[in-house]
Tab-separated table of C-alpha atoms in Angstrom:
chain	number	residue	atom	x	y	z
V	52	UNK	CA	83.893	120.918	-119.266
V	53	UNK	CA	82.588	123.526	-116.816
V	54	UNK	CA	79.154	121.859	-116.750
V	55	UNK	CA	80.757	118.504	-115.864
V	56	UNK	CA	82.692	120.107	-113.001
V	57	UNK	CA	79.502	121.732	-111.677
V	58	UNK	CA	77.578	118.463	-111.929
V	59	UNK	CA	80.274	116.516	-110.019
V	60	UNK	CA	80.934	119.149	-107.303
V	61	UNK	CA	77.250	119.885	-106.624
V	62	UNK	CA	76.686	116.880	-104.268
V	63	UNK	CA	79.803	117.779	-102.278
V	64	UNK	CA	78.673	121.406	-101.841
V	65	UNK	CA	75.152	120.219	-100.962
V	66	UNK	CA	76.469	117.817	-98.321
V	67	UNK	CA	78.477	120.626	-96.696
V	68	UNK	CA	75.359	122.821	-96.726
V	69	UNK	CA	73.201	120.037	-95.336
V	70	UNK	CA	75.645	119.550	-92.466
V	71	UNK	CA	75.886	123.275	-91.567
V	72	UNK	CA	72.137	123.895	-91.753
V	73	UNK	CA	71.435	120.722	-89.729
V	74	UNK	CA	73.903	122.039	-87.131
V	75	UNK	CA	72.001	125.344	-86.926
V	76	UNK	CA	68.651	123.519	-86.440
V	77	UNK	CA	70.153	121.168	-83.822
V	78	UNK	CA	71.721	124.090	-81.926
V	79	UNK	CA	68.557	126.219	-81.842
V	80	UNK	CA	66.309	123.294	-80.752
V	81	UNK	CA	68.780	121.785	-78.275
V	82	UNK	CA	67.030	121.889	-74.890
V	83	UNK	CA	69.929	123.396	-72.901
V	84	UNK	CA	69.936	126.314	-75.356
V	85	UNK	CA	66.181	127.072	-75.145
V	86	UNK	CA	66.552	129.793	-72.511
V	87	UNK	CA	69.357	131.583	-74.354
V	88	UNK	CA	67.670	131.250	-77.737
V	89	UNK	CA	64.080	132.096	-76.820
V	90	UNK	CA	64.022	135.316	-78.891
V	91	UNK	CA	61.977	135.320	-82.079
V	92	UNK	CA	65.050	135.752	-84.268
V	93	UNK	CA	66.257	132.223	-83.461
V	94	UNK	CA	62.946	130.738	-84.599
V	95	UNK	CA	63.360	132.491	-87.935
V	96	UNK	CA	66.968	131.333	-88.094
V	97	UNK	CA	65.768	127.749	-87.653
V	98	UNK	CA	63.035	128.151	-90.302
V	99	UNK	CA	65.603	129.556	-92.738
V	100	UNK	CA	67.863	126.593	-92.085
V	101	UNK	CA	64.982	124.198	-92.666
V	102	UNK	CA	64.165	125.791	-96.042
V	103	UNK	CA	67.838	125.695	-97.051
V	104	UNK	CA	68.025	122.082	-95.955
V	105	UNK	CA	65.133	121.025	-98.224
V	106	UNK	CA	66.662	122.931	-101.186
V	107	UNK	CA	70.041	121.275	-100.641
V	108	UNK	CA	68.525	117.797	-100.303
V	109	UNK	CA	66.599	118.253	-103.553
V	110	UNK	CA	69.701	119.513	-105.323
V	111	UNK	CA	71.923	116.715	-103.975
V	112	UNK	CA	69.662	114.111	-105.664
V	113	UNK	CA	69.469	116.132	-108.899
V	114	UNK	CA	72.189	113.973	-110.515
V	115	UNK	CA	69.476	111.439	-111.428
V	116	UNK	CA	68.233	113.868	-114.062
V	117	UNK	CA	71.481	115.472	-115.149
V	118	UNK	CA	73.402	114.887	-118.389
V	119	UNK	CA	76.514	116.577	-119.756
V	120	UNK	CA	75.548	117.569	-123.303
V	121	UNK	CA	79.107	118.255	-124.406
V	122	UNK	CA	80.272	115.515	-126.769
V	123	UNK	CA	83.450	113.624	-125.896
V	124	UNK	CA	85.369	110.635	-127.115
V	125	UNK	CA	84.058	108.599	-124.166
V	126	UNK	CA	80.432	108.568	-125.210
V	127	UNK	CA	77.879	110.513	-127.201
V	128	UNK	CA	76.632	112.446	-124.177
V	129	UNK	CA	79.843	113.751	-122.639
V	130	UNK	CA	81.698	112.859	-119.426
V	131	UNK	CA	78.580	112.242	-117.322
V	132	UNK	CA	74.988	111.234	-118.071
V	133	UNK	CA	72.549	109.701	-115.636
V	134	UNK	CA	71.381	106.216	-116.619
V	135	UNK	CA	67.920	106.875	-115.092
V	136	UNK	CA	67.311	110.359	-116.459
V	137	UNK	CA	64.854	108.943	-119.014
V	138	UNK	CA	62.754	107.220	-116.376
V	139	UNK	CA	59.359	108.767	-115.612
V	140	UNK	CA	60.058	109.188	-111.858
V	141	UNK	CA	63.315	111.018	-112.664
V	142	UNK	CA	61.550	113.415	-115.028
V	143	UNK	CA	58.797	114.147	-112.550
V	144	UNK	CA	61.353	114.556	-109.787
V	145	UNK	CA	62.949	117.393	-111.790
V	146	UNK	CA	59.605	119.017	-112.631
V	147	UNK	CA	58.107	118.823	-109.127
V	148	UNK	CA	61.074	118.945	-106.749
V	149	UNK	CA	63.834	120.803	-108.618
V	150	UNK	CA	61.825	123.217	-110.718
V	151	UNK	CA	58.918	123.933	-108.329
V	152	UNK	CA	59.454	122.989	-104.682
V	153	UNK	CA	63.095	124.226	-104.705
V	154	UNK	CA	61.865	127.643	-105.746
V	155	UNK	CA	58.991	127.479	-103.243
V	156	UNK	CA	61.504	126.964	-100.420
V	157	UNK	CA	63.755	129.568	-101.970
V	158	UNK	CA	61.035	132.214	-101.554
V	159	UNK	CA	60.342	131.008	-98.007
V	160	UNK	CA	64.046	131.031	-97.202
V	161	UNK	CA	64.517	134.623	-98.361
V	162	UNK	CA	61.417	135.880	-96.541
V	163	UNK	CA	62.428	134.111	-93.319
V	164	UNK	CA	65.934	135.625	-93.569
V	165	UNK	CA	64.471	139.102	-93.932
V	166	UNK	CA	62.288	138.485	-90.838
V	167	UNK	CA	65.314	137.144	-88.983
V	168	UNK	CA	67.265	140.293	-89.835
V	169	UNK	CA	64.375	142.549	-88.742
V	170	UNK	CA	64.035	140.656	-85.466
V	171	UNK	CA	67.762	141.039	-84.900
V	172	UNK	CA	67.392	144.741	-85.611
V	173	UNK	CA	64.508	145.073	-83.110
V	174	UNK	CA	66.806	143.924	-80.273
V	175	UNK	CA	69.047	146.962	-80.772
V	176	UNK	CA	67.835	150.187	-79.226
V	177	UNK	CA	64.274	150.987	-78.188
V	178	UNK	CA	62.779	153.305	-80.796
V	179	UNK	CA	61.745	151.474	-83.980
V	180	UNK	CA	59.168	152.072	-86.682
V	181	UNK	CA	55.762	150.367	-86.738
V	182	UNK	CA	56.862	147.861	-89.424
V	183	UNK	CA	59.916	146.661	-87.466
V	184	UNK	CA	57.904	146.409	-84.260
V	185	UNK	CA	55.121	144.459	-85.992
V	186	UNK	CA	57.467	141.991	-87.630
V	187	UNK	CA	59.445	141.489	-84.401
V	188	UNK	CA	56.213	140.373	-82.708
V	189	UNK	CA	55.143	138.086	-85.554
V	190	UNK	CA	55.507	134.457	-84.509
V	191	UNK	CA	56.913	131.918	-86.941
V	192	UNK	CA	53.721	129.824	-87.128
V	193	UNK	CA	51.683	132.881	-88.113
V	194	UNK	CA	54.414	133.911	-90.560
V	195	UNK	CA	54.207	130.495	-92.296
V	196	UNK	CA	50.420	130.753	-92.544
V	197	UNK	CA	50.649	134.252	-94.050
V	198	UNK	CA	53.424	133.479	-96.541
V	199	UNK	CA	52.335	129.917	-97.491
V	200	UNK	CA	50.132	130.978	-100.431
V	201	UNK	CA	52.641	133.618	-101.592
V	202	UNK	CA	55.415	131.020	-101.715
V	203	UNK	CA	53.069	128.543	-103.378
V	204	UNK	CA	51.837	130.875	-106.116
V	205	UNK	CA	54.906	132.959	-106.894
V	206	UNK	CA	57.010	130.209	-108.596
V	207	UNK	CA	54.007	128.583	-110.344
V	208	UNK	CA	55.606	129.312	-113.710
V	209	UNK	CA	58.231	126.693	-112.939
V	210	UNK	CA	55.564	124.010	-113.295
V	211	UNK	CA	55.165	124.985	-116.939
V	212	UNK	CA	58.867	124.928	-117.771
V	213	UNK	CA	59.095	121.198	-118.531
V	214	UNK	CA	56.860	118.312	-119.553
V	215	UNK	CA	57.588	114.563	-119.380
V	216	UNK	CA	59.276	113.186	-122.530
V	217	UNK	CA	57.842	109.745	-123.306
V	218	UNK	CA	58.442	109.246	-127.007
V	219	UNK	CA	61.157	111.618	-128.300
V	220	UNK	CA	64.646	110.245	-127.439
V	221	UNK	CA	66.374	113.009	-129.445
V	222	UNK	CA	64.950	115.661	-127.055
V	223	UNK	CA	65.669	116.553	-123.419
V	224	UNK	CA	64.468	114.552	-120.408
V	225	UNK	CA	62.132	116.168	-119.370
V	226	UNK	CA	61.405	118.203	-122.460
V	227	UNK	CA	60.885	121.961	-122.558
V	228	UNK	CA	57.326	123.262	-122.975
V	229	UNK	CA	56.891	125.543	-125.968
V	230	UNK	CA	54.685	128.571	-125.137
V	231	UNK	CA	53.018	128.169	-128.544
V	232	UNK	CA	51.623	124.809	-127.300
V	233	UNK	CA	49.895	126.452	-124.319
V	234	UNK	CA	46.526	128.218	-124.443
V	235	UNK	CA	46.365	132.012	-123.907
V	236	UNK	CA	45.106	131.829	-120.283
V	237	UNK	CA	47.952	129.546	-119.157
V	238	UNK	CA	50.434	131.528	-121.212
V	239	UNK	CA	49.384	134.759	-119.446
V	240	UNK	CA	49.615	132.989	-116.029
V	241	UNK	CA	53.059	131.690	-116.898
V	242	UNK	CA	54.446	135.046	-118.098
V	243	UNK	CA	52.938	136.954	-115.160
V	244	UNK	CA	54.228	134.478	-112.627
V	245	UNK	CA	57.658	134.286	-114.305
V	246	UNK	CA	58.112	138.073	-114.420
V	247	UNK	CA	56.962	138.517	-110.776
V	248	UNK	CA	59.178	135.709	-109.533
V	249	UNK	CA	62.251	136.899	-111.396
V	250	UNK	CA	61.748	140.522	-110.280
V	251	UNK	CA	61.259	139.579	-106.650
V	252	UNK	CA	64.023	136.968	-106.496
V	253	UNK	CA	66.606	138.783	-108.610
V	254	UNK	CA	65.902	142.354	-107.460
V	255	UNK	CA	63.554	142.409	-104.489
V	256	UNK	CA	65.398	140.006	-102.178
V	257	UNK	CA	68.838	141.201	-103.330
V	258	UNK	CA	67.897	144.778	-102.410
V	259	UNK	CA	65.871	144.005	-99.241
V	260	UNK	CA	68.587	142.016	-97.422
V	261	UNK	CA	71.335	144.700	-97.715
V	262	UNK	CA	68.859	147.452	-96.799
V	263	UNK	CA	67.981	145.662	-93.512
V	264	UNK	CA	71.670	144.970	-92.831
V	265	UNK	CA	72.613	148.616	-93.524
V	266	UNK	CA	69.827	149.766	-91.188
V	267	UNK	CA	71.078	147.279	-88.541
V	268	UNK	CA	74.672	148.615	-88.915
V	269	UNK	CA	73.357	152.184	-88.617
V	270	UNK	CA	71.698	151.344	-85.293
V	271	UNK	CA	74.943	149.740	-84.095
V	272	UNK	CA	76.901	152.837	-84.980
V	273	UNK	CA	74.343	155.146	-83.308
V	274	UNK	CA	74.342	153.078	-80.109
V	275	UNK	CA	78.127	152.917	-80.079
V	276	UNK	CA	78.245	156.705	-80.561
V	277	UNK	CA	75.751	157.306	-77.754
V	278	UNK	CA	77.718	155.064	-75.411
V	279	UNK	CA	80.975	156.863	-76.232
V	280	UNK	CA	79.384	160.316	-75.715
V	281	UNK	CA	77.882	159.157	-72.387
V	282	UNK	CA	81.225	157.785	-71.301
V	283	UNK	CA	83.026	161.024	-72.158
V	284	UNK	CA	80.373	163.114	-70.320
V	285	UNK	CA	80.765	160.881	-67.264
V	286	UNK	CA	84.565	161.289	-67.365
V	287	UNK	CA	84.225	165.054	-67.795
V	288	UNK	CA	81.913	165.249	-64.734
V	289	UNK	CA	84.305	163.205	-62.653
V	290	UNK	CA	87.264	165.422	-63.711
V	291	UNK	CA	85.386	168.610	-62.728
V	292	UNK	CA	84.431	167.152	-59.334
């Protein structure tokens, strides 16, 4: 089945991602490269790679809680089903690491990539808006302090997606939380957080990254045009002389 293929190939994809992101971190922090990579953009590139690394590590271990639900002649669970998925540590691993911390680092990864793109943009040309100038001067440590609570609170709804399953073998491990079981205050918090997270992650980041890249390309085109005009003017002056 498709789910079985995804389950089996996930560790391979994660290992490739872990290798490439580790390579980025090693390159940026390699002492001989410090002088060439002293610009702020490389610090954000390293932070982005760190966030991606954590996500990939969490996902690579996710097989301990995976089970192919499609029935097959081999067993009642399908082609693959983790033998430790019912264990308490496996269930809490999915709730804490896969459902919450993975999304925490996902938010941090997207924000760091946007800052990386803006810092890259600030190196092109001299005239930039206040926002670009301010972000280009924002150090990574300060950025982490500012965004820590945002990344912590935004995916809080993921904590209320699952609950440990201790006594119901016919259900999922962990089991889904029914909203009807939750009091009104927590239900409101869950829905608000879920809507905000989905809007920002599915629309906000998807729109923000191309906008910054388009703006960066525009600056490249403008600079290339200015250089070409200056070159032609210089050639014209030389021809007249």
